[in-house]
GROMACS .gro file of C-alpha atoms in nm:
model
  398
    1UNK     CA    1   2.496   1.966  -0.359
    2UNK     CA    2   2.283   2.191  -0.172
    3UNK     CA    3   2.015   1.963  -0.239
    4UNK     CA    4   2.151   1.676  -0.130
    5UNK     CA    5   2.231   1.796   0.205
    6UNK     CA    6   1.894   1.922   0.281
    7UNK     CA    7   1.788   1.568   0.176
    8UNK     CA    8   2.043   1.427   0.412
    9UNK     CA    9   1.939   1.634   0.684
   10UNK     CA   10   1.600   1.520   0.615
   11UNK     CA   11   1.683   1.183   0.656
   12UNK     CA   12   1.922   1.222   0.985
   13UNK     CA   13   1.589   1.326   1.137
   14UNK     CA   14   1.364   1.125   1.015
   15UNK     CA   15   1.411   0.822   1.291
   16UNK     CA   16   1.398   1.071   1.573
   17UNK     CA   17   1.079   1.233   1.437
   18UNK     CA   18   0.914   0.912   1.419
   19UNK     CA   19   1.001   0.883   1.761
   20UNK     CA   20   0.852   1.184   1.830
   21UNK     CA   21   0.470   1.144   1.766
   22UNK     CA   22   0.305   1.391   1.975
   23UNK     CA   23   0.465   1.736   1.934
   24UNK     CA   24   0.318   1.916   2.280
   25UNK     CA   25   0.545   1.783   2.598
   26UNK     CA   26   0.327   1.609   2.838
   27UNK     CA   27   0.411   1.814   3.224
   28UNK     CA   28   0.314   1.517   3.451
   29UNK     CA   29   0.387   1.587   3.843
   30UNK     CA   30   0.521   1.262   3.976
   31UNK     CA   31   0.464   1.369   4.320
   32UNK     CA   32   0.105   1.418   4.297
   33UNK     CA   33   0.020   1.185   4.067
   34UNK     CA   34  -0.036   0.796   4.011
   35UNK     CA   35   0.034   0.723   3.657
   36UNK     CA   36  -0.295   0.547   3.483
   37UNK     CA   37  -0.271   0.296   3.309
   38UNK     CA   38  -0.373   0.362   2.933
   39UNK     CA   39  -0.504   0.170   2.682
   40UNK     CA   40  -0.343   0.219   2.376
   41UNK     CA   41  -0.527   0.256   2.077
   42UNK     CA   42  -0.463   0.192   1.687
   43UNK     CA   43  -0.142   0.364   1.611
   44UNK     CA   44  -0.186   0.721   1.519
   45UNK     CA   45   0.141   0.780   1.230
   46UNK     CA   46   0.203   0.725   0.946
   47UNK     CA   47   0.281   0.409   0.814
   48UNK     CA   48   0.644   0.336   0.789
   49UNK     CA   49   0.602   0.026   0.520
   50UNK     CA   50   0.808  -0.200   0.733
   51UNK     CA   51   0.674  -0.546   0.829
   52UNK     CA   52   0.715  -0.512   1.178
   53UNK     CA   53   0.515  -0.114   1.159
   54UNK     CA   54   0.274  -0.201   1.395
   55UNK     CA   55   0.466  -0.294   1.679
   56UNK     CA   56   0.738   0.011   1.614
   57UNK     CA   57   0.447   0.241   1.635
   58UNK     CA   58   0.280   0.098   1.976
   59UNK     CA   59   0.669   0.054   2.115
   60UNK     CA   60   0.743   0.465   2.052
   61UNK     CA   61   0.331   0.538   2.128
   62UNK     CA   62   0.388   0.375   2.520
   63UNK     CA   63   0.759   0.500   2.542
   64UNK     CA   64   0.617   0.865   2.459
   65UNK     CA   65   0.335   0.832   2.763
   66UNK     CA   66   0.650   0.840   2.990
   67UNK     CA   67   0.782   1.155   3.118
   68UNK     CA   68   1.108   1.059   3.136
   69UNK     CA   69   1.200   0.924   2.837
   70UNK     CA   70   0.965   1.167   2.667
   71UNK     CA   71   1.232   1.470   2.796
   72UNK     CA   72   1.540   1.276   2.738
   73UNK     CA   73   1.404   1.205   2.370
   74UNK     CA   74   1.338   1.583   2.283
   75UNK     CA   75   1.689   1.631   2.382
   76UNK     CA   76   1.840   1.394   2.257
   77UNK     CA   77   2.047   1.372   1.912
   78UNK     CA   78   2.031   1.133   1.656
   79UNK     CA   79   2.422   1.015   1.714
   80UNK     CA   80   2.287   0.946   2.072
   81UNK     CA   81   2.024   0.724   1.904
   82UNK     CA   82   2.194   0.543   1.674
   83UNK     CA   83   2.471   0.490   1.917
   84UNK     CA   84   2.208   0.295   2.116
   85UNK     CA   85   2.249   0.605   2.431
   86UNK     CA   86   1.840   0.641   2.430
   87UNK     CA   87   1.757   0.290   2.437
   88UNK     CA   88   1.960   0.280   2.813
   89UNK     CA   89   1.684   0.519   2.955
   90UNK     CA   90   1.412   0.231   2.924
   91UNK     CA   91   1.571   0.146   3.243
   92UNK     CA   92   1.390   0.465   3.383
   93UNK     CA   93   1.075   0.394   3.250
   94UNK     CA   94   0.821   0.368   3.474
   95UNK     CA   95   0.704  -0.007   3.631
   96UNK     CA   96   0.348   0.033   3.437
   97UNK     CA   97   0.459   0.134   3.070
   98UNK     CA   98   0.755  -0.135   3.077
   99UNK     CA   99   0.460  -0.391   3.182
  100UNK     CA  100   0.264  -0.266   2.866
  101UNK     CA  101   0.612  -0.287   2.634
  102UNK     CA  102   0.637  -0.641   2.777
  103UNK     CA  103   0.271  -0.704   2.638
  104UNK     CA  104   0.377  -0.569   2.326
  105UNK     CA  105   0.708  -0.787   2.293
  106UNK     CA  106   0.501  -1.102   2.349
  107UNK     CA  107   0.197  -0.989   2.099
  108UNK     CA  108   0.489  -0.937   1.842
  109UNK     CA  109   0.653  -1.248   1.900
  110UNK     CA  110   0.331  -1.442   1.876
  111UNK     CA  111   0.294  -1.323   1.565
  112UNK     CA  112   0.636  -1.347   1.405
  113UNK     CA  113   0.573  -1.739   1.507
  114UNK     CA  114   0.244  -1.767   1.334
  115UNK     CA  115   0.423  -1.553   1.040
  116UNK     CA  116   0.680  -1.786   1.003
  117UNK     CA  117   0.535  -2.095   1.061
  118UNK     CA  118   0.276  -2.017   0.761
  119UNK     CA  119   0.557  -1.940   0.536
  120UNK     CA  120   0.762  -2.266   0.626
  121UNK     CA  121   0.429  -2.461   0.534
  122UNK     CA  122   0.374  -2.235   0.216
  123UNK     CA  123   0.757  -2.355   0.129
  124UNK     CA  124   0.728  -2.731   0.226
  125UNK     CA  125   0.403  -2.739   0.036
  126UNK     CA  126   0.546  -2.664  -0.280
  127UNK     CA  127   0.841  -2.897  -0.262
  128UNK     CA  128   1.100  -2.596  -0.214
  129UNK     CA  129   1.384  -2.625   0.026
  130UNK     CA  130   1.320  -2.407   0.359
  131UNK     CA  131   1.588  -2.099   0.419
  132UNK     CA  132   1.612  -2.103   0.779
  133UNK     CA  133   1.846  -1.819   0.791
  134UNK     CA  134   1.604  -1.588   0.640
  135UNK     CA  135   1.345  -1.635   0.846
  136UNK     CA  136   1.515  -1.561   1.143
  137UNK     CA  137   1.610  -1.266   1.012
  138UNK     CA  138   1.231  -1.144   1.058
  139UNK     CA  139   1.339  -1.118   1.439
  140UNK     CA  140   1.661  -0.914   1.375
  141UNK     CA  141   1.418  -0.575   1.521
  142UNK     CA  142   1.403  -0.806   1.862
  143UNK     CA  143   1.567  -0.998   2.102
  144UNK     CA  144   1.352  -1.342   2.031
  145UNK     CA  145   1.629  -1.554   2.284
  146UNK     CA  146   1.421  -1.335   2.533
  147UNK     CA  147   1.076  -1.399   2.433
  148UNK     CA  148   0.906  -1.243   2.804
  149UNK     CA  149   1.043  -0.916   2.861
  150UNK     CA  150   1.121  -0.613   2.692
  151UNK     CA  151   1.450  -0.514   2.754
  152UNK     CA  152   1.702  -0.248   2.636
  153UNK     CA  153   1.835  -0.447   2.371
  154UNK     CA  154   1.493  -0.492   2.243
  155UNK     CA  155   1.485  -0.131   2.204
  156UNK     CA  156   1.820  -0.072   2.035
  157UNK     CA  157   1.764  -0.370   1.816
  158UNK     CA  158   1.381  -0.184   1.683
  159UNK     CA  159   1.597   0.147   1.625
  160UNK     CA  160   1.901   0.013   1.441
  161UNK     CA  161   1.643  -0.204   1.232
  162UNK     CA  162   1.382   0.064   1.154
  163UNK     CA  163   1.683   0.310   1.075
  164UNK     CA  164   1.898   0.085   0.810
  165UNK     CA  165   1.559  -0.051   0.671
  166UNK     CA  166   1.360   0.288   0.648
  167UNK     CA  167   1.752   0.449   0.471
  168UNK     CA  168   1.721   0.098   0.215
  169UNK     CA  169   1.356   0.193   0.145
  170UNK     CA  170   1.469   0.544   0.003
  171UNK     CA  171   1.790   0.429  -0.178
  172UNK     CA  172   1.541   0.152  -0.341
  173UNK     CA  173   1.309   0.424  -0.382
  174UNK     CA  174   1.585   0.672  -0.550
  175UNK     CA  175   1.735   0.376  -0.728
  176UNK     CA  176   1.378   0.317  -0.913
  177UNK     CA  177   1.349   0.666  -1.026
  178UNK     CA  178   1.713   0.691  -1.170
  179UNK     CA  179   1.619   0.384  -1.349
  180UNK     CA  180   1.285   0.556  -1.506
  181UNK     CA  181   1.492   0.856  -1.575
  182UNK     CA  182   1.807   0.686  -1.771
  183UNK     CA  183   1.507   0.459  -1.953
  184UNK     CA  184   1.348   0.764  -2.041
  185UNK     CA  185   1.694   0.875  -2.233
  186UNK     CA  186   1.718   0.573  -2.363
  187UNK     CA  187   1.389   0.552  -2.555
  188UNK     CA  188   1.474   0.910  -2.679
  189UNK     CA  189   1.790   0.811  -2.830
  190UNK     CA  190   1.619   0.532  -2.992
  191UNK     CA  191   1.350   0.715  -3.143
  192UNK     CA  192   1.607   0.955  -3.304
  193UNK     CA  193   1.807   0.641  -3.466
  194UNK     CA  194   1.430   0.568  -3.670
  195UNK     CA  195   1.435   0.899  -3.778
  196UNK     CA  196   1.639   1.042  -4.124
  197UNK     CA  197   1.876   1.274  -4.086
  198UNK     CA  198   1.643   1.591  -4.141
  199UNK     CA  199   1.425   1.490  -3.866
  200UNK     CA  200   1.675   1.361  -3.622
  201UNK     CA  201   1.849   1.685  -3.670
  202UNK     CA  202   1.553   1.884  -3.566
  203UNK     CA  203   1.461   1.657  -3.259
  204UNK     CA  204   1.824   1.729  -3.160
  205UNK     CA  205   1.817   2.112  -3.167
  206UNK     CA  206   1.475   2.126  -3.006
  207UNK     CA  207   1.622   1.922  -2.758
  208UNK     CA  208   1.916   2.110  -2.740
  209UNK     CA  209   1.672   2.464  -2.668
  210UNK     CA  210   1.460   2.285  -2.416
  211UNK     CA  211   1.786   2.199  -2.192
  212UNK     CA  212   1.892   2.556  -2.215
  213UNK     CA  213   1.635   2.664  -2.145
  214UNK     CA  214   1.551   2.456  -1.822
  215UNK     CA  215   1.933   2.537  -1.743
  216UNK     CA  216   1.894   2.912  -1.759
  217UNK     CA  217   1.577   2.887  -1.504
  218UNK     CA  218   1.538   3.127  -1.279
  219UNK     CA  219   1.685   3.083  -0.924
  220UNK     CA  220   1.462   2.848  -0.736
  221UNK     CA  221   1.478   2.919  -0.347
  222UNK     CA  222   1.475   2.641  -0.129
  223UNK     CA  223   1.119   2.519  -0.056
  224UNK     CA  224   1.035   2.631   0.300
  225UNK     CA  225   1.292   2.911   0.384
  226UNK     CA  226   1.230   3.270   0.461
  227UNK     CA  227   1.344   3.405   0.041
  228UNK     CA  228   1.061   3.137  -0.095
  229UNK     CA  229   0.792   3.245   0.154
  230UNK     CA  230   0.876   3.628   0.110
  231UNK     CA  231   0.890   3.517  -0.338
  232UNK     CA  232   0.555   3.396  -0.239
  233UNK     CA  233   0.459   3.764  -0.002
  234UNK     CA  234   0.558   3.948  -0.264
  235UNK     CA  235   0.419   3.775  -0.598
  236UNK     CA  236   0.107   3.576  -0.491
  237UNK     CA  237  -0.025   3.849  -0.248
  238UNK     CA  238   0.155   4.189  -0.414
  239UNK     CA  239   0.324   4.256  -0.077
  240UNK     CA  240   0.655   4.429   0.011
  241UNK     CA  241   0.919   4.146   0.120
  242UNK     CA  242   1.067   4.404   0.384
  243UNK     CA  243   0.738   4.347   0.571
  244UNK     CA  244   0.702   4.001   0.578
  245UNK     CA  245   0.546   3.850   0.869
  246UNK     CA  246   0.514   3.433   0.913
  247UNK     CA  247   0.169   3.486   1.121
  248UNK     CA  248   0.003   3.683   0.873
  249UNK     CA  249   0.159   3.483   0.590
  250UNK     CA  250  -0.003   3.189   0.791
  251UNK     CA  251  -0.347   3.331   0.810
  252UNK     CA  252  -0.320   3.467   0.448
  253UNK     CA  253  -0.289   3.148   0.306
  254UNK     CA  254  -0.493   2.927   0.511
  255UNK     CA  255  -0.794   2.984   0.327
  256UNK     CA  256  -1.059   2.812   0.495
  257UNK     CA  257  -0.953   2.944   0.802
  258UNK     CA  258  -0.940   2.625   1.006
  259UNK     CA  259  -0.590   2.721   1.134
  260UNK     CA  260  -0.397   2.460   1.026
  261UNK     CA  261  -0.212   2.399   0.655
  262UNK     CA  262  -0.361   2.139   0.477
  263UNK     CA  263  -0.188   1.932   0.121
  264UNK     CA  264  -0.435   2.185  -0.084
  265UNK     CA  265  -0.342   2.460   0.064
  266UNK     CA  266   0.081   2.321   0.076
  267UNK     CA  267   0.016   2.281  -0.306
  268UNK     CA  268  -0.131   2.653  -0.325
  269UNK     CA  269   0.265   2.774  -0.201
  270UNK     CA  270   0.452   2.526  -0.421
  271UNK     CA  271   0.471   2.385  -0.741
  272UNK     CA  272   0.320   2.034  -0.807
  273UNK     CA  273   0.644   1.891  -0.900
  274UNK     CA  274   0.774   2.063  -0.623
  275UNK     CA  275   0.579   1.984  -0.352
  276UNK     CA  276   0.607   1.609  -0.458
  277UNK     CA  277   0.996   1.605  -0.425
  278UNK     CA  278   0.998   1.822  -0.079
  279UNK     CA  279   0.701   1.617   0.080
  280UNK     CA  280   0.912   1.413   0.317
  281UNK     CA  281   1.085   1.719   0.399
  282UNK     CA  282   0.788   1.939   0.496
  283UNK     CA  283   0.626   1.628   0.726
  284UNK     CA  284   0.965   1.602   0.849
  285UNK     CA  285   1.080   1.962   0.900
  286UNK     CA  286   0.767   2.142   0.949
  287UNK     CA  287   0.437   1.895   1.039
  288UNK     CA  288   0.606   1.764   1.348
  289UNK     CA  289   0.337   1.576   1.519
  290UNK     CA  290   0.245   1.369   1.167
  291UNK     CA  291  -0.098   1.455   1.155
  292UNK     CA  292  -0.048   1.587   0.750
  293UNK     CA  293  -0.150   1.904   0.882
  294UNK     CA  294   0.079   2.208   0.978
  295UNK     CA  295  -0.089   2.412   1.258
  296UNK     CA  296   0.049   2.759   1.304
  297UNK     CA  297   0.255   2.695   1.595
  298UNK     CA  298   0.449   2.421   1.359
  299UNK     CA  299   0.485   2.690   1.117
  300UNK     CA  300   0.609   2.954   1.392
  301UNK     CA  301   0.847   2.710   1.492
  302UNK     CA  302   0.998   2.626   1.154
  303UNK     CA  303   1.045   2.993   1.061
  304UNK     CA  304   1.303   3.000   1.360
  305UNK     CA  305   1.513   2.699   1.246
  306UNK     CA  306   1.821   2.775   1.089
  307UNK     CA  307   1.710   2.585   0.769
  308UNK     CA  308   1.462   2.846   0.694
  309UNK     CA  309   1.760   3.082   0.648
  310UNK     CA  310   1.891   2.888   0.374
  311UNK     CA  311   2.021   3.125   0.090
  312UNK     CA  312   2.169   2.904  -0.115
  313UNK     CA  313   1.968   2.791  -0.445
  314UNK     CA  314   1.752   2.464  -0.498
  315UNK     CA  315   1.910   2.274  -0.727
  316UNK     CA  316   1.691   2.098  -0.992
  317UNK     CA  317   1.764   1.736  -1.190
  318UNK     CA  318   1.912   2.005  -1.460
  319UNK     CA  319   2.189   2.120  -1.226
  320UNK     CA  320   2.198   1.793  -1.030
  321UNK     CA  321   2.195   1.503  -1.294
  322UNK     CA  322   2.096   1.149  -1.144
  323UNK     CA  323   2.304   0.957  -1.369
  324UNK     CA  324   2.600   0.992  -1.567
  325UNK     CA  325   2.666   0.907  -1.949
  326UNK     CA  326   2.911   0.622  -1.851
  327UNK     CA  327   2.604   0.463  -1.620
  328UNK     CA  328   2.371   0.541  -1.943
  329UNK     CA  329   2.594   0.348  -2.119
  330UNK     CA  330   2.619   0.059  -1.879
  331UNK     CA  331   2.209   0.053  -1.847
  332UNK     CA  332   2.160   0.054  -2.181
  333UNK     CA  333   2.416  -0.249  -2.230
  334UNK     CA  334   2.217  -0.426  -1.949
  335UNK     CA  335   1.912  -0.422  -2.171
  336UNK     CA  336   2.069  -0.520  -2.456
  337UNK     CA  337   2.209  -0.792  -2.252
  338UNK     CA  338   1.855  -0.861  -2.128
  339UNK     CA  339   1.705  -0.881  -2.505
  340UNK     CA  340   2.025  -1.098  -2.620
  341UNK     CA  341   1.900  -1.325  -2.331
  342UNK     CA  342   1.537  -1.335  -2.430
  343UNK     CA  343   1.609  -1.329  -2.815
  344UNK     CA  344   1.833  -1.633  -2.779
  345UNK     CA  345   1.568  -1.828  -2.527
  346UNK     CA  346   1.298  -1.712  -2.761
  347UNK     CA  347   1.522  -1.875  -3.013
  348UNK     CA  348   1.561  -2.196  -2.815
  349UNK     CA  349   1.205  -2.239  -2.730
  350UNK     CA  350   1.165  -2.219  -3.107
  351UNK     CA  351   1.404  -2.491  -3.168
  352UNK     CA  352   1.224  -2.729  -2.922
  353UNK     CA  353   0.901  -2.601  -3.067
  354UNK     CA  354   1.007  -2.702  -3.417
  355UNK     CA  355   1.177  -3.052  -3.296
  356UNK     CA  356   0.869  -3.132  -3.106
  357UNK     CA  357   0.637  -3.070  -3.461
  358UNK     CA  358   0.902  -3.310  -3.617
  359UNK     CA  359   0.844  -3.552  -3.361
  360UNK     CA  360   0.471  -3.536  -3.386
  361UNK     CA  361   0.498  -3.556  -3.735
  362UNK     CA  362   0.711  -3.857  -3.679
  363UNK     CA  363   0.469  -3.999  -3.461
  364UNK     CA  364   0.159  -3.922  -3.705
  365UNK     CA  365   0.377  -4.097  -4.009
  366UNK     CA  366   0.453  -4.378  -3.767
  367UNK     CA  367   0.057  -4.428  -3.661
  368UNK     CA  368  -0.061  -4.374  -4.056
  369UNK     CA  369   0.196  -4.624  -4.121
  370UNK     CA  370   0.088  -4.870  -3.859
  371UNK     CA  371  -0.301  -4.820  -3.983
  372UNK     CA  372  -0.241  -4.889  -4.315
  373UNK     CA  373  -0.049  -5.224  -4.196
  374UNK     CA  374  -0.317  -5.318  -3.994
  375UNK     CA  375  -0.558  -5.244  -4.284
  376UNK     CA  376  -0.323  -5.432  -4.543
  377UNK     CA  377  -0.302  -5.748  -4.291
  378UNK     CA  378  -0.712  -5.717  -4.234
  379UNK     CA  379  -0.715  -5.732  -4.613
  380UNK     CA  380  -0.487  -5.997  -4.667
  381UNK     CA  381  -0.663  -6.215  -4.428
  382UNK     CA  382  -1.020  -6.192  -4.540
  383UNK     CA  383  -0.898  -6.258  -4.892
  384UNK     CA  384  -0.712  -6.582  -4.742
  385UNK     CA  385  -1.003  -6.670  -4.615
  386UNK     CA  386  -1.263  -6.613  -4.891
  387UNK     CA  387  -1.009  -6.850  -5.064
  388UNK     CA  388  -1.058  -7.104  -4.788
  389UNK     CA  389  -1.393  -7.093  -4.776
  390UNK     CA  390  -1.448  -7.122  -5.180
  391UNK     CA  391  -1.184  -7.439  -5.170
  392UNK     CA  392  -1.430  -7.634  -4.903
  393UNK     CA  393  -1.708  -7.582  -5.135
  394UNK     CA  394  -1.542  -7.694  -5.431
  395UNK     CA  395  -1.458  -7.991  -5.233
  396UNK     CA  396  -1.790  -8.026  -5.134
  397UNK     CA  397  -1.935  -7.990  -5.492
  398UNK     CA  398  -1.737  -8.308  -5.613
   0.00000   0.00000   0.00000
């Protein structure tokens, strides 16, 4: 349970921190200063996987350049995001970054055209019929009725999109590995039902020890918080927990000294299998400015969250099971649904196979049949005609 909600409040985040690129406010005096205007590079963050990543990126990049909206986004709350409260301070922006947003909206739009327009060909091409209905939906993240400007509802539209298709990526992404897990199960129970009785009942006790033993782990602290760094203090470096300190911690363990935290030196502090499962969490929680590095004031600043207080114990796949026997049961019916399905179309194609060799050996009968005909009729007609031939010369003779 624990678990979970850490995972949760990973995700909550997780929109808001790609919003949040740069992690150092930008103090901008609008009395004294023009803004420039800025060309914007290649995005700098991480890929989100979404077809559309590009122009998220280069739509959050220009909205971040703005002081404004840069302060009302570090303050804001992801309720106030979702419920589309952000998006209304684009009307604030200033004249210069909403031109370079309306740039972007066009560039975008161009593209979805060109996008779609290949893929209607693609479809015509090969006879199939066209789903209109789906390929509008590659606009849903814009207002494409409004092709010119980028307007508020452009901006809600991009959030609500990027937010229900990033939370779809993970389900997919956690539905996948229950799958591999419960196949995993599977294939062990079916390995035990090819082995006698002597075996199996060894495979089952061994099996047996290794989940009591995985059970009766010792607590794991939750990755991150003050009780795993100190576990860490205290066993890795042979230091008294009482004194831990997150600076020196930070300077103990970056090891070439370059003042940042980089995935070597994050391994170094966790477990492999660990790190793996926590690695949206730290980029989330900790590596705020997406970089895959965590500098020391990112570390500072996460050892004064109230996450890194957490007590209560990381619970493991052994404690937290992904699947239950009743949806064991129903995968494992699926597959034997699936090889049914094959078995009896493998069984079909056979069938067709075999009437197809009787028809060909139909057809060969039929053709040996006619050839011998032919030959019968050739040799019926040359001996009618040797006969012929002999009968004029007898003639011919008298």
């Amino acid at each position: 349970m624990v678990r979970s909600e850490a995972l949760a409040r990973c995700g909550l985040v997780l929109l808001s921190l790609w919003l949040c690129i740069q992690s150092v406010p930008i103090s901008v005096d609008k009395t004294k200063e023009k803004p420039k205007e800025e060309e914007l590079g290649p995005p700098e963050s991480a890929d989100t996987g979404l077809h559309y990543d590009r122009y998220l990126r280069e739509v959050i990049e220009y909205l971040e350049k703005d002081p404004h909206f840069r302060e009302k986004l570090k303050n804001a709350n992801m309720d106030d995001i979702k419920q589309g409260k952000l998006s209304k301070e684009l009307n604030f922006v200033q004249h210069n970054f909403r031109t370079k947003l309306d740039e972007l909206k066009r560039e975008e739009m161009n593209r979805l055209r060109m996008l779609i327009k290949a893929k209607h060909d693609i479809k015509e091409g090969n006879g199939q019929t066209v789903d209109h209905q789906a390929l509008l939906k590659q606009f849903e993240h814009l207002n494409h009725k409004n092709p010119h400007t980028f307007e508020v509802d452009d901006l809600d539209r991009l959030i609500k999109s990027a937010t229900n298709d990033l939370e779809n990526f993970d389900k997919d992404r956690h539905d996948e590995f229950k799958q591999y897990e419960m196949m995993k199960e599977h294939e062990r129970r079916q390995r035990l039902k090819n082995l006698n009785e002597e075996d199996r009942k060894k495979e089952e006790e061994h099996y047996e020890e290794m989940k009591k033993k995985h059970a009766n782990h010792p607590k794991v602290n939750h990755p991150g918080s003050e009780d795993q760094l100190k576990e860490v203090w205290q066993e890795a470096d042979g230091l008294d927990p009482e004194d831990f300190d997150p600076k020196t911690f930070f300077k103990m363990h970056d090891s070439n000294g370059d003042g940042f935290f980089d995935e070597s030196e994050l391994e170094a502090l966790f477990t492999k299998e660990l790190l793996i499962k926590i690695a949206s969490c730290i980029d989330i929680q900790v590596d705020t400015n997406k970089d895959r590095l965590v500098s020391l004031s990112e570390f500072i600043a996460a050892t004064k969250k109230e996450e890194f207080y957490e007590k209560d114990e990381w619970e493991t796949l052994d404690q937290n099971p992904l699947y239950t026997e009743e949806e064991l049961r129903e995968f494992e019916q699926q597959l034997a649904n699936e090889k049914n399905d094959i078995n009896k179309k493998s069984a079909e194609l056979q069938k067709e196979r075999e009437e197809l060799e009787r028809k060909q050996e139909e057809l060969d009968a039929q053709k040996l049949g006619l050839k011998q005909a032919m030959e019968e009729m050739e040799r019926v007609k040359s001996q009618n005609l040797n006969a012929d031939v002999k009968r004029e010369y007898e003639i011919y003779d008298k």
